[in-house]
Coordinates of C-alpha atoms (C1' of nucleotides) in Angstrom, one line a residue:
Chain A
X1 CA 28.7 74.9 -23.8
X2 CA 27.8 75.0 -27.4
X3 CA 25.5 72.0 -27.2
X4 CA 21.8 72.3 -26.7
X5 CA 19.7 69.5 -28.1
X6 CA 16.1 70.0 -27.6
X7 CA 13.9 68.2 -30.1
X8 CA 16.3 65.7 -31.6
X9 CA 14.6 62.3 -32.2
X10 CA 16.2 59.5 -30.2
X11 CA 16.2 57.6 -33.5
X12 CA 18.4 60.2 -35.0
X13 CA 21.3 59.6 -32.6
X14 CA 21.1 55.9 -33.3
X15 CA 21.3 56.6 -37.1
X16 CA 24.3 58.9 -36.6
X17 CA 26.3 55.8 -35.6
X18 CA 25.5 54.2 -38.9
X19 CA 26.3 57.3 -40.9
X20 CA 29.6 57.5 -39.1
X21 CA 30.4 53.9 -39.8
X22 CA 29.5 54.3 -43.5
X23 CA 31.7 57.4 -43.8
X24 CA 34.7 55.3 -42.6
X25 CA 34.3 53.3 -45.8
X26 CA 34.4 56.5 -47.9
X27 CA 38.1 57.2 -47.4
X28 CA 38.8 60.9 -47.3
X29 CA 37.4 61.5 -50.7
X30 CA 35.8 64.8 -51.3
X31 CA 32.1 64.9 -51.0
X32 CA 29.1 62.5 -50.4
X33 CA 25.5 63.3 -51.2
X34 CA 22.6 62.6 -48.8
X35 CA 21.4 60.1 -51.5
X36 CA 24.7 58.1 -51.5
X37 CA 24.8 58.1 -47.7
X38 CA 21.2 57.0 -47.7
X39 CA 22.1 54.1 -50.0
X40 CA 25.0 53.0 -47.8
X41 CA 23.0 53.0 -44.6
X42 CA 19.5 52.0 -45.8
X43 CA 17.7 55.1 -44.7
X44 CA 16.1 57.7 -46.9
X45 CA 17.9 60.7 -48.3
X46 CA 15.5 63.1 -46.8
X47 CA 16.1 61.5 -43.4
X48 CA 19.8 61.8 -43.7
X49 CA 19.5 65.5 -44.5
X50 CA 17.0 66.1 -41.7
X51 CA 19.1 64.2 -39.2
X52 CA 22.2 66.2 -40.0
X53 CA 20.3 69.5 -40.1
X54 CA 19.6 69.2 -36.3
X55 CA 23.3 69.8 -35.7
X56 CA 24.1 72.5 -38.2
X57 CA 24.6 73.1 -41.9
X58 CA 27.3 70.7 -42.9
X59 CA 26.4 70.4 -46.6
X60 CA 27.1 72.4 -49.7
X61 CA 24.2 72.6 -52.2
X62 CA 25.1 71.0 -55.5
X63 CA 28.0 69.1 -54.0
X64 CA 27.0 67.2 -50.9
X65 CA 28.8 66.8 -47.5
X66 CA 32.6 66.9 -47.2
X67 CA 33.4 63.4 -46.1
X68 CA 36.2 63.9 -43.5
X69 CA 34.6 67.0 -42.0
X70 CA 31.3 65.3 -41.7
X71 CA 32.8 62.3 -40.0
X72 CA 34.6 64.5 -37.5
X73 CA 31.4 66.5 -36.8
X74 CA 29.4 63.3 -36.2
X75 CA 32.2 61.9 -34.0
X76 CA 32.1 65.0 -31.9
X77 CA 28.3 64.8 -31.6
X78 CA 28.4 61.2 -30.6
X79 CA 31.1 62.0 -28.1
X80 CA 33.5 59.5 -29.6
X81 CA 36.1 62.0 -30.6
X82 CA 37.9 61.1 -27.4
X83 CA 38.7 58.2 -25.1
X84 CA 36.2 57.0 -22.5
X85 CA 37.4 55.2 -19.4
X86 CA 35.1 52.4 -18.6
X87 CA 34.5 50.1 -15.6
X88 CA 33.2 46.6 -16.3
X89 CA 31.1 45.3 -13.5
X90 CA 30.6 41.5 -13.4
X91 CA 33.1 39.1 -14.8
X92 CA 30.8 36.1 -15.7
X93 CA 30.4 34.7 -19.2
X94 CA 29.3 37.8 -20.7
X95 CA 31.6 40.1 -18.8
X96 CA 34.6 38.1 -19.8
X97 CA 33.5 38.2 -23.5
X98 CA 33.1 41.9 -23.3
X99 CA 36.5 42.4 -21.7
X100 CA 38.1 40.5 -24.6
X101 CA 35.9 42.2 -27.2
X102 CA 38.4 44.3 -29.2
X103 CA 35.8 46.5 -30.9
X104 CA 35.2 48.6 -27.8
X105 CA 38.9 49.5 -27.4
X106 CA 39.0 50.3 -31.1
X107 CA 36.1 52.8 -30.7
X108 CA 37.8 54.5 -27.8
X109 CA 36.0 52.8 -25.0
X110 CA 38.8 51.5 -22.7
X111 CA 38.0 49.1 -19.9
X112 CA 40.4 50.2 -17.2
X113 CA 39.0 48.3 -14.2
X114 CA 36.9 45.2 -13.6
X115 CA 34.7 44.7 -10.5
X116 CA 33.3 41.5 -9.2
X117 CA 32.1 40.0 -6.0
X118 CA 33.7 36.6 -6.3
X119 CA 36.7 36.3 -3.9
X120 CA 38.3 33.8 -6.3
X121 CA 38.6 36.5 -8.9
X122 CA 39.3 39.7 -6.9
X123 CA 43.0 40.7 -6.9
X124 CA 43.8 38.9 -10.0
X125 CA 43.8 40.4 -13.5
X126 CA 42.4 39.4 -16.9
X127 CA 43.4 40.7 -20.3
X128 CA 45.7 43.0 -18.5
X129 CA 43.0 44.6 -16.3
X130 CA 42.9 44.3 -12.6
X131 CA 39.8 42.8 -10.9
X132 CA 38.6 44.7 -7.8
X133 CA 36.1 44.1 -5.1
X134 CA 32.9 46.0 -5.8
X135 CA 33.4 47.7 -2.5
X136 CA 36.4 49.5 -4.0
X137 CA 34.3 50.9 -6.7
X138 CA 34.0 54.5 -5.5
X139 CA 37.7 54.7 -4.7
X140 CA 38.9 53.4 -8.0
X141 CA 36.4 55.4 -10.0
X142 CA 37.8 58.5 -8.4
X143 CA 41.4 57.5 -8.7
X144 CA 41.2 56.5 -12.4
X145 CA 38.6 59.0 -13.4
X146 CA 36.2 56.4 -14.7
X147 CA 33.2 57.9 -16.5
X148 CA 31.2 55.0 -17.8
X149 CA 30.2 51.6 -16.5
X150 CA 29.2 48.4 -18.3
X151 CA 26.9 46.2 -16.1
X152 CA 27.2 42.5 -16.8
X153 CA 25.9 41.1 -13.5
X154 CA 22.9 38.8 -13.0
X155 CA 19.4 40.4 -13.0
X156 CA 18.9 40.1 -9.3
X157 CA 22.0 42.0 -8.5
X158 CA 21.6 44.7 -11.1
X159 CA 19.6 47.3 -9.2
X160 CA 21.9 47.2 -6.2
X161 CA 25.0 47.3 -8.3
X162 CA 23.6 50.2 -10.3
X163 CA 22.8 52.1 -7.1
X164 CA 26.5 51.8 -6.2
X165 CA 27.6 52.9 -9.6
X166 CA 25.4 55.9 -9.5
X167 CA 26.7 56.6 -6.0
X168 CA 30.3 56.5 -7.3
X169 CA 29.5 59.5 -9.6
X170 CA 29.4 57.7 -12.9
X171 CA 27.0 59.3 -15.3
X172 CA 26.8 56.8 -18.1
X173 CA 25.7 53.2 -17.8
X174 CA 25.4 50.4 -20.4
X175 CA 23.3 47.7 -18.7
X176 CA 23.2 44.1 -19.9
X177 CA 21.2 42.8 -17.0
X178 CA 17.8 41.7 -18.1
X179 CA 16.0 44.0 -15.8
X180 CA 14.4 47.4 -15.8
X181 CA 16.6 49.4 -13.5
X182 CA 16.0 52.9 -12.2
X183 CA 18.5 55.7 -12.3
X184 CA 18.2 59.4 -11.5
X185 CA 17.5 61.7 -14.4
X186 CA 21.1 63.0 -14.3
X187 CA 22.4 59.6 -15.3
X188 CA 22.3 58.2 -18.8
X189 CA 21.3 54.6 -19.1
X190 CA 21.2 52.4 -22.2
X191 CA 19.9 48.8 -21.9
X192 CA 20.8 45.9 -24.0
X193 CA 18.5 43.1 -23.1
X194 CA 19.1 39.9 -25.0
X195 CA 15.9 38.2 -23.9
X196 CA 13.7 41.1 -24.9
X197 CA 15.3 41.1 -28.4
X198 CA 15.0 37.4 -28.7
X199 CA 11.3 37.6 -27.8
X200 CA 10.8 40.4 -30.3
X201 CA 12.4 38.2 -32.9
X202 CA 10.3 35.3 -32.0
X203 CA 7.2 37.5 -32.1
X204 CA 7.7 38.9 -35.6
X205 CA 8.8 35.5 -36.9
X206 CA 5.7 33.9 -35.6
X207 CA 3.2 36.2 -37.3
Chain B
X1 CA -4.3 31.4 -38.8
X2 CA -5.9 33.5 -36.2
X3 CA -3.1 36.1 -36.3
X4 CA -3.3 39.2 -38.4
X5 CA -1.4 42.2 -37.0
X6 CA -1.8 45.2 -39.1
X7 CA -1.0 48.4 -37.3
X8 CA 0.7 47.3 -34.2
X9 CA 3.5 49.7 -33.2
X10 CA 6.9 47.9 -33.2
X11 CA 7.4 49.4 -29.7
X12 CA 4.4 47.5 -28.5
X13 CA 6.0 44.2 -29.2
X14 CA 9.0 45.3 -27.2
X15 CA 6.9 46.3 -24.2
X16 CA 5.1 43.0 -24.3
X17 CA 8.3 41.4 -23.1
X18 CA 8.4 43.6 -20.1
X19 CA 4.8 43.0 -19.3
X20 CA 5.4 39.3 -19.5
X21 CA 8.4 39.6 -17.2
X22 CA 6.5 41.7 -14.7
X23 CA 3.7 39.2 -14.7
X24 CA 6.1 36.4 -13.7
X25 CA 6.5 38.3 -10.4
X26 CA 2.8 38.4 -9.7
X27 CA 2.4 34.7 -9.0
X28 CA -0.9 33.4 -10.1
X29 CA -2.9 35.8 -8.0
X30 CA -6.2 36.9 -9.4
X31 CA -6.1 40.2 -11.2
X32 CA -3.8 43.0 -12.0
X33 CA -4.9 46.5 -13.2
X34 CA -3.3 48.4 -16.0
X35 CA -2.2 50.9 -13.4
X36 CA -0.3 48.3 -11.4
X37 CA 1.3 46.8 -14.5
X38 CA 2.3 50.3 -15.5
X39 CA 4.0 50.8 -12.2
X40 CA 5.9 47.6 -12.4
X41 CA 7.1 48.3 -15.9
X42 CA 7.6 52.0 -16.0
X43 CA 5.1 52.7 -18.8
X44 CA 1.8 54.6 -18.6
X45 CA -1.4 52.8 -17.7
X46 CA -3.1 54.1 -20.9
X47 CA -0.2 52.6 -22.9
X48 CA -0.6 49.2 -21.2
X49 CA -4.3 49.2 -22.1
X50 CA -3.7 50.3 -25.6
X51 CA -1.0 47.7 -26.2
X52 CA -3.1 44.9 -24.9
X53 CA -6.1 46.0 -26.8
X54 CA -4.3 45.4 -30.1
X55 CA -4.6 41.7 -29.4
X56 CA -8.1 41.3 -27.9
X57 CA -10.1 42.2 -24.8
X58 CA -8.3 40.5 -22.0
X59 CA -9.5 42.7 -19.2
X60 CA -12.5 42.9 -17.0
X61 CA -13.8 46.4 -16.2
X62 CA -13.6 47.1 -12.5
X63 CA -11.2 44.2 -11.9
X64 CA -8.3 44.3 -14.2
X65 CA -6.5 41.5 -16.2
X66 CA -6.4 38.0 -15.0
X67 CA -2.8 37.4 -14.2
X68 CA -2.2 33.8 -15.4
X69 CA -4.4 34.2 -18.4
X70 CA -2.8 37.4 -19.5
X71 CA 0.7 35.9 -19.1
X72 CA -0.3 33.0 -21.3
X73 CA -1.9 35.3 -23.9
X74 CA 1.2 37.4 -24.1
X75 CA 3.5 34.4 -24.2
X76 CA 1.5 33.1 -27.2
X77 CA 1.7 36.5 -28.9
X78 CA 5.4 36.6 -28.4
X79 CA 5.8 33.1 -29.7
X80 CA 7.5 31.9 -26.5
X81 CA 4.8 29.4 -25.5
X82 CA 7.0 26.8 -27.1
X83 CA 10.6 25.8 -27.6
X84 CA 12.7 27.3 -30.4
X85 CA 15.7 25.3 -31.8
X86 CA 18.5 27.7 -32.4
X87 CA 21.8 27.5 -34.3
X88 CA 24.7 29.6 -32.9
X89 CA 27.0 30.7 -35.6
X90 CA 30.5 31.8 -34.6
X91 CA 32.2 30.6 -31.4
X92 CA 34.5 33.4 -30.5
X93 CA 34.4 35.4 -27.3
X94 CA 30.8 36.4 -27.6
X95 CA 29.5 33.2 -29.1
X96 CA 31.0 31.2 -26.3
X97 CA 29.5 33.5 -23.7
X98 CA 26.1 33.2 -25.4
X99 CA 26.4 29.4 -25.5
X100 CA 26.9 29.3 -21.7
X101 CA 24.3 32.0 -21.1
X102 CA 21.5 30.1 -19.2
X103 CA 18.8 32.7 -19.7
X104 CA 18.2 31.7 -23.3
X105 CA 17.6 28.1 -22.5
X106 CA 15.3 29.1 -19.6
X107 CA 13.2 31.2 -22.0
X108 CA 12.8 28.2 -24.4
X109 CA 15.5 29.1 -26.8
X110 CA 17.7 26.0 -27.1
X111 CA 21.0 26.1 -28.9
X112 CA 21.1 22.7 -30.6
X113 CA 24.1 23.2 -32.9
X114 CA 27.1 25.5 -33.2
X115 CA 28.8 26.4 -36.4
X116 CA 32.3 27.8 -36.9
X117 CA 34.9 28.0 -39.6
X118 CA 37.9 27.2 -37.3
X119 CA 39.2 23.6 -38.0
X120 CA 40.5 23.5 -34.4
X121 CA 37.0 23.7 -33.1
X122 CA 35.0 21.8 -35.7
X123 CA 34.0 18.3 -34.6
X124 CA 34.4 19.0 -30.9
X125 CA 31.7 20.0 -28.6
X126 CA 31.1 22.7 -26.0
X127 CA 28.6 22.9 -23.2
X128 CA 27.2 19.7 -24.6
X129 CA 26.6 21.1 -28.1
X130 CA 28.4 19.8 -31.2
X131 CA 30.5 22.2 -33.3
X132 CA 30.0 21.9 -37.1
X133 CA 31.6 23.2 -40.1
X134 CA 29.6 26.1 -41.5
X135 CA 29.4 24.0 -44.7
X136 CA 27.2 21.5 -42.9
X137 CA 24.7 24.2 -42.0
X138 CA 22.0 23.4 -44.5
X139 CA 22.1 19.7 -43.7
X140 CA 22.0 20.1 -39.9
X141 CA 19.3 22.8 -40.1
X142 CA 17.1 20.3 -42.0
X143 CA 18.0 17.3 -39.8
X144 CA 17.4 19.1 -36.5
X145 CA 14.6 21.4 -37.7
X146 CA 16.5 24.5 -36.6
X147 CA 14.3 27.6 -36.9
X148 CA 16.4 30.4 -35.6
X149 CA 20.1 31.5 -35.9
X150 CA 22.2 33.7 -33.6
X151 CA 25.0 35.3 -35.5
X152 CA 28.2 36.0 -33.5
X153 CA 30.8 36.2 -36.3
X154 CA 33.1 39.2 -37.1
X155 CA 31.5 42.0 -39.1
X156 CA 33.3 41.2 -42.3
X157 CA 32.0 37.7 -42.4
X158 CA 28.5 38.6 -41.4
X159 CA 26.8 39.2 -44.8
X160 CA 28.2 36.0 -46.3
X161 CA 27.2 33.9 -43.3
X162 CA 23.7 35.4 -43.2
X163 CA 23.3 34.6 -46.9
X164 CA 24.0 31.0 -46.1
X165 CA 21.6 31.1 -43.1
X166 CA 18.9 32.5 -45.3
X167 CA 19.7 29.8 -47.9
X168 CA 19.3 27.1 -45.3
X169 CA 15.7 28.1 -44.8
X170 CA 16.0 29.8 -41.4
X171 CA 13.4 32.6 -41.1
X172 CA 14.5 34.2 -37.8
X173 CA 18.0 35.8 -37.2
X174 CA 19.5 37.5 -34.2
X175 CA 22.5 39.3 -35.4
X176 CA 25.3 40.5 -33.1
X177 CA 27.7 41.4 -35.9
X178 CA 28.2 45.2 -36.0
X179 CA 27.0 45.6 -39.6
X180 CA 23.9 46.4 -41.5
X181 CA 23.1 43.1 -43.2
X182 CA 20.4 42.6 -45.8
X183 CA 17.9 39.8 -45.7
X184 CA 14.8 39.1 -47.9
X185 CA 11.5 40.4 -46.6
X186 CA 10.4 36.9 -45.7
X187 CA 13.1 36.6 -43.1
X188 CA 12.9 38.3 -39.7
X189 CA 16.1 40.0 -38.5
X190 CA 16.9 41.7 -35.2
X191 CA 20.2 43.4 -34.7
X192 CA 22.0 43.9 -31.4
X193 CA 24.9 46.2 -32.1
X194 CA 27.1 46.9 -29.0
X195 CA 29.0 49.7 -30.7
X196 CA 25.9 51.6 -31.8
X197 CA 24.5 51.3 -28.3
X198 CA 27.8 52.5 -26.7
X199 CA 27.8 55.5 -29.0
X200 CA 24.3 56.3 -28.2
X201 CA 25.2 56.3 -24.6
X202 CA 28.2 58.3 -25.1
X203 CA 26.1 60.8 -27.1
X204 CA 23.4 61.3 -24.5
X205 CA 26.0 61.4 -21.7
X206 CA 27.9 64.1 -23.6
X207 CA 25.1 66.6 -23.9
Chain C
dT1 C1' -17.0 52.4 -7.4
dT2 C1' -13.3 50.8 -10.0
dG3 C1' -10.9 50.1 -14.2
dT4 C1' -11.3 48.7 -19.2
dG5 C1' -11.5 49.9 -24.1
dT6 C1' -11.3 53.4 -27.3
dG7 C1' -12.4 57.8 -30.1
dA8 C1' -10.2 62.2 -30.3
dA9 C1' -6.4 65.1 -29.4
dT10 C1' -1.6 65.6 -29.0
dC11 C1' 2.9 64.8 -29.7
dT12 C1' 6.7 62.8 -32.4
dC13 C1' 9.0 61.2 -36.4
dT14 C1' 9.3 60.7 -41.5
dT15 C1' 8.5 62.0 -46.1
dC16 C1' 7.2 65.3 -49.6
dA17 C1' 8.3 68.9 -52.4
dC18 C1' 10.6 72.8 -53.6
dA19 C1' 13.0 77.5 -52.8
dG20 C1' 17.5 78.8 -53.0
dC21 C1' 22.5 78.1 -52.9
dT22 C1' 26.8 76.5 -55.7
Chain D
dA1 C1' 22.1 71.1 -63.4
dG2 C1' 22.6 69.2 -58.8
dC3 C1' 21.9 68.9 -54.0
dT4 C1' 21.0 71.0 -49.5
dG5 C1' 17.9 72.7 -45.9
dT6 C1' 13.4 73.1 -44.4
dG7 C1' 8.4 74.4 -44.2
dA8 C1' 4.3 71.7 -44.7
dA9 C1' 1.9 67.4 -45.0
dG10 C1' 1.6 62.8 -43.7
dA11 C1' 2.2 58.8 -40.8
dG12 C1' 2.8 56.8 -36.4
dA13 C1' 2.8 56.5 -31.4
dT14 C1' 1.1 58.1 -27.0
dT15 C1' -1.8 60.4 -23.9
dC16 C1' -6.3 62.3 -22.6
dA17 C1' -10.7 61.7 -21.1
dC18 C1' -14.8 59.4 -20.7
dA19 C1' -18.7 56.0 -21.9
dC20 C1' -19.7 51.9 -20.3
dA21 C1' -19.1 47.1 -18.2
dA22 C1' -18.7 44.5 -13.8

DNA sequence: TTGTGTGAATCTCTTCACAGCT
DNA sequence: AGCTGTGAAGAGATTCACACAA
């Protein structure tokens, strides 16, 4: 295990995504300076250098960072230098939209199974993916080696569903349910809460 | 204008949403302590008190915070003590899901017009909301007094669309397009970027 | 006695500024 | 000359701890 990330700001990880995205627009051309990468992403050049320095010394003084190499390094750090098999849980409005959302697949996040509790949906398939009863979760996760779950169920079902997901051995959860769910420390959880973001917007717009 | 918010951490605003949500589960019962509110939300009690203290002295030593009153105060601060008229821009997968998503309406965010560039959609209506040509944006915003926009268009269209939205006089934008867009300082912008969040998850899960 | 509100300490993140590498 | 990598300073956010109000 080469990786040991002690004091890396959470905000750094978040910015890495933007660096990576910006680098995709730089072709494979030779080098890019922290200043240029800063301009492309809207952060400061010092911050770019600091962020990258947490993971090694990728730059060459007087030149900058080698574009392709840096992109690969960041991809590796972000864990997107490979495919992730993902279970989508909840096939309501949002779940259906996420299933059809092509950007996930393009980034290497493949939805390989959908789970729902509606008997009218179970057994069918959508966008080429089979829909399973949530009771089959553990079995399918094992069989298909699913490593990540996207939760798109109503708030009142979220905690129970997440309990099952954790029980199935999945260690990475993206939760869209507007609800503070609890998971063990060994499980990574990222929340996307539309309502909270809307309220944040409404708050800053109200000042 | 009573409001003047100098040094309030951005994170505080975000937590207010969670406090508000937790308070909804407390009925109208008398008082709640910072400790109890902390337990309900997962933050520390000192943080709860600090957060609330930015906006006034709502608590009573020895008792706690009056539940209903606090809920009202926070709603006012968040700007959700009223209705917001919202334009949805982009009626693809995500846009359609957002239009049907009931939680927005329930929180007082009413989608009163949809805009798209697809001639096949323009002029029709969905979920009881009319679909307009994006060229009609300025006119409709004025006519309906729309104050907020939700952007659900592809990344490559986002900056142009947001330019138009800003031009129409809207001062609050929730952007789902995976793209760092620029807006003038007078406009509030909140981004929800699925890909960035997925990568963040993949990163922390990879360590 | 209980629990708020808040200075002071601590911890975390960002910027400054520059030595040193190319 | 140009740009990285990084100590040190600065800014920001959180926790500590306690005076004081009910």
